[in-house]
mmCIF file of C-alpha atoms in Angstrom:
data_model
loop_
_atom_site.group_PDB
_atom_site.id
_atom_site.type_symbol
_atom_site.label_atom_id
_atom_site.label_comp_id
_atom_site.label_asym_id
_atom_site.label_seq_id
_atom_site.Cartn_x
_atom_site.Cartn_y
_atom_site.Cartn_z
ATOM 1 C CA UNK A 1 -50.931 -17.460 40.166
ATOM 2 C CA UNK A 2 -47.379 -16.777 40.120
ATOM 3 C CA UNK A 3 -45.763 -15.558 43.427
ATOM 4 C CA UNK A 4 -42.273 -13.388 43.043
ATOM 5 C CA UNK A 5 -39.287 -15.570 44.568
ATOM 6 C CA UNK A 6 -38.439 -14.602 48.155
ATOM 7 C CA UNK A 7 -35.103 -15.989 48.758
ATOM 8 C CA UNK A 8 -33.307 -13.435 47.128
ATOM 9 C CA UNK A 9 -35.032 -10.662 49.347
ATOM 10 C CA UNK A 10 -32.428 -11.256 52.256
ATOM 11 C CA UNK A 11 -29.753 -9.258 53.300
ATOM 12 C CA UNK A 12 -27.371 -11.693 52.095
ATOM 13 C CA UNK A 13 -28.200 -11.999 48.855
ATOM 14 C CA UNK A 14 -28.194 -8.686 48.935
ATOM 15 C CA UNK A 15 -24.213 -8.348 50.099
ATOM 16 C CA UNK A 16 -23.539 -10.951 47.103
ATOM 17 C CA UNK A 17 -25.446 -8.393 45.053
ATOM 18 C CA UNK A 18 -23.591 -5.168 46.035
ATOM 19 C CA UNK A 19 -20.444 -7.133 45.384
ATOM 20 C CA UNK A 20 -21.128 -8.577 42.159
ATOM 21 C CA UNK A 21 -22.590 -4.716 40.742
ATOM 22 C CA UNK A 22 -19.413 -3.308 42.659
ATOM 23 C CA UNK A 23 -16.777 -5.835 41.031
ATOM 24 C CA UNK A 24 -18.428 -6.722 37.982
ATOM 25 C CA UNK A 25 -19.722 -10.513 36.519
ATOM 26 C CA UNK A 26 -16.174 -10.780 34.560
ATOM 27 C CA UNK A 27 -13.684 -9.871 37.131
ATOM 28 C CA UNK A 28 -15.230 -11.797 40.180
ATOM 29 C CA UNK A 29 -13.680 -15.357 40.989
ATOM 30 C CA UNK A 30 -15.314 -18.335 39.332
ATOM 31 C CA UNK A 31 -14.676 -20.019 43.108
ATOM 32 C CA UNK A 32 -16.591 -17.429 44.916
ATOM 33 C CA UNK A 33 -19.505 -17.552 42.679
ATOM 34 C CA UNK A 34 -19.898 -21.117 43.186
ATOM 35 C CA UNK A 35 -19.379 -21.273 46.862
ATOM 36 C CA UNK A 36 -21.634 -18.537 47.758
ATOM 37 C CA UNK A 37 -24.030 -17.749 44.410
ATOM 38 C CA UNK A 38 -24.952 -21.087 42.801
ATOM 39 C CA UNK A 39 -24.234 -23.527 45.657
ATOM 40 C CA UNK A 40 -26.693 -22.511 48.250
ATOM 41 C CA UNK A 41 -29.617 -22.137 45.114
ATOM 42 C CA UNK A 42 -29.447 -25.407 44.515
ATOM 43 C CA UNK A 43 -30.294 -26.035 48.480
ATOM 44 C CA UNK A 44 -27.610 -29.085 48.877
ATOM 45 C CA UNK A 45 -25.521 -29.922 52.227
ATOM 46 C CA UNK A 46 -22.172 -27.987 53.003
ATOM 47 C CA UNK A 47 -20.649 -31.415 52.881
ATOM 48 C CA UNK A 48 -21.757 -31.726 49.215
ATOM 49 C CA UNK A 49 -21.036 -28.485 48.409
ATOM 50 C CA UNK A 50 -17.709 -28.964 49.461
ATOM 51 C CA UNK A 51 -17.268 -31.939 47.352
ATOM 52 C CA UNK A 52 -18.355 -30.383 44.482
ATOM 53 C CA UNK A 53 -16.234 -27.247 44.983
ATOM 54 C CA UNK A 54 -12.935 -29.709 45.272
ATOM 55 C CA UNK A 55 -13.827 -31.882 42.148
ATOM 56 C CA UNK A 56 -15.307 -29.140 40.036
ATOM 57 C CA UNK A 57 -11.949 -28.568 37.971
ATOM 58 C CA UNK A 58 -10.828 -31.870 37.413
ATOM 59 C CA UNK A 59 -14.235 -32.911 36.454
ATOM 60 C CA UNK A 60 -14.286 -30.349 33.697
ATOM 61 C CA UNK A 61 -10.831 -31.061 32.612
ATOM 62 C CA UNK A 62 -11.728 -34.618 32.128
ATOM 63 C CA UNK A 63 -14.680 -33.725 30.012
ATOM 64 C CA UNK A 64 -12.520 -31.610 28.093
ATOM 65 C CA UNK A 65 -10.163 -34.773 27.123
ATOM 66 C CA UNK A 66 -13.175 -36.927 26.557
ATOM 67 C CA UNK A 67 -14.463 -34.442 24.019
ATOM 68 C CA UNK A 68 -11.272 -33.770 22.418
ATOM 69 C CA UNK A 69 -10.474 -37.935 21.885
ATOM 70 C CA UNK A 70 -14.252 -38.343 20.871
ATOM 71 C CA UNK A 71 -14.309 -35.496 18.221
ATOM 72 C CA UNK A 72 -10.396 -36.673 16.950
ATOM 73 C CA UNK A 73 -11.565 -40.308 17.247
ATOM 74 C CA UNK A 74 -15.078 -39.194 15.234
ATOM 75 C CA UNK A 75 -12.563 -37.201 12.297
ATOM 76 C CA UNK A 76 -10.603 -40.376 12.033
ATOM 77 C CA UNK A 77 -13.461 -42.234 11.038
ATOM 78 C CA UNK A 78 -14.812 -39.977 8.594
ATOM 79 C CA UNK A 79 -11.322 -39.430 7.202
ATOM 80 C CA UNK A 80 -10.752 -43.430 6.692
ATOM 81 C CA UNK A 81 -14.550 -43.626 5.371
ATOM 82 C CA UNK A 82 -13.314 -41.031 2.749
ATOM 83 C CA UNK A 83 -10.133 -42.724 1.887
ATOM 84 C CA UNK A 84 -11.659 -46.123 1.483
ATOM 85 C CA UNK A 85 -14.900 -44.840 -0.897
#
């Protein structure tokens, strides 16, 4: 029923590979592996990759602050619950 997965069975994939068993997962750059690793999986236009690729950081850094004020925002509340009971 289940047929293996042929898209990694080119010689490019193959190159990205050699180059990620060569370098190592931890030293190669996070760019790289989305431009030419996870973009092209997910089978999306250049145009959108490129898009993504420019608004990947300050995407996550925004998250980051939206987490932080929701989690100091969610202590507050607990904390004035506390002091009130």
């Amino acid at each position: 029923l289940l047929t293996p997965i042929k898209c990694f069975a080119t010689n490019a994939w193959r190159r990205k590979f050699e180059r990620i068993k060569n370098v190592g997962i931890n030293k190669l750059p996070s760019m790289w592996m989305l431009r030419d690793s996870l973009l092209p999986l997910l089978g999306y236009s250049q145009s959108f990759n490129a898009v993504i690729e420019r608004f990947i950081w300050p995407a996550s850094l925004a998250l980051i602050a939206v987490w932080f004020i929701t989690k100091l925002t969610f202590e507050i509340i607990i904390y004035l619950h506390q002091l009130i009971f």
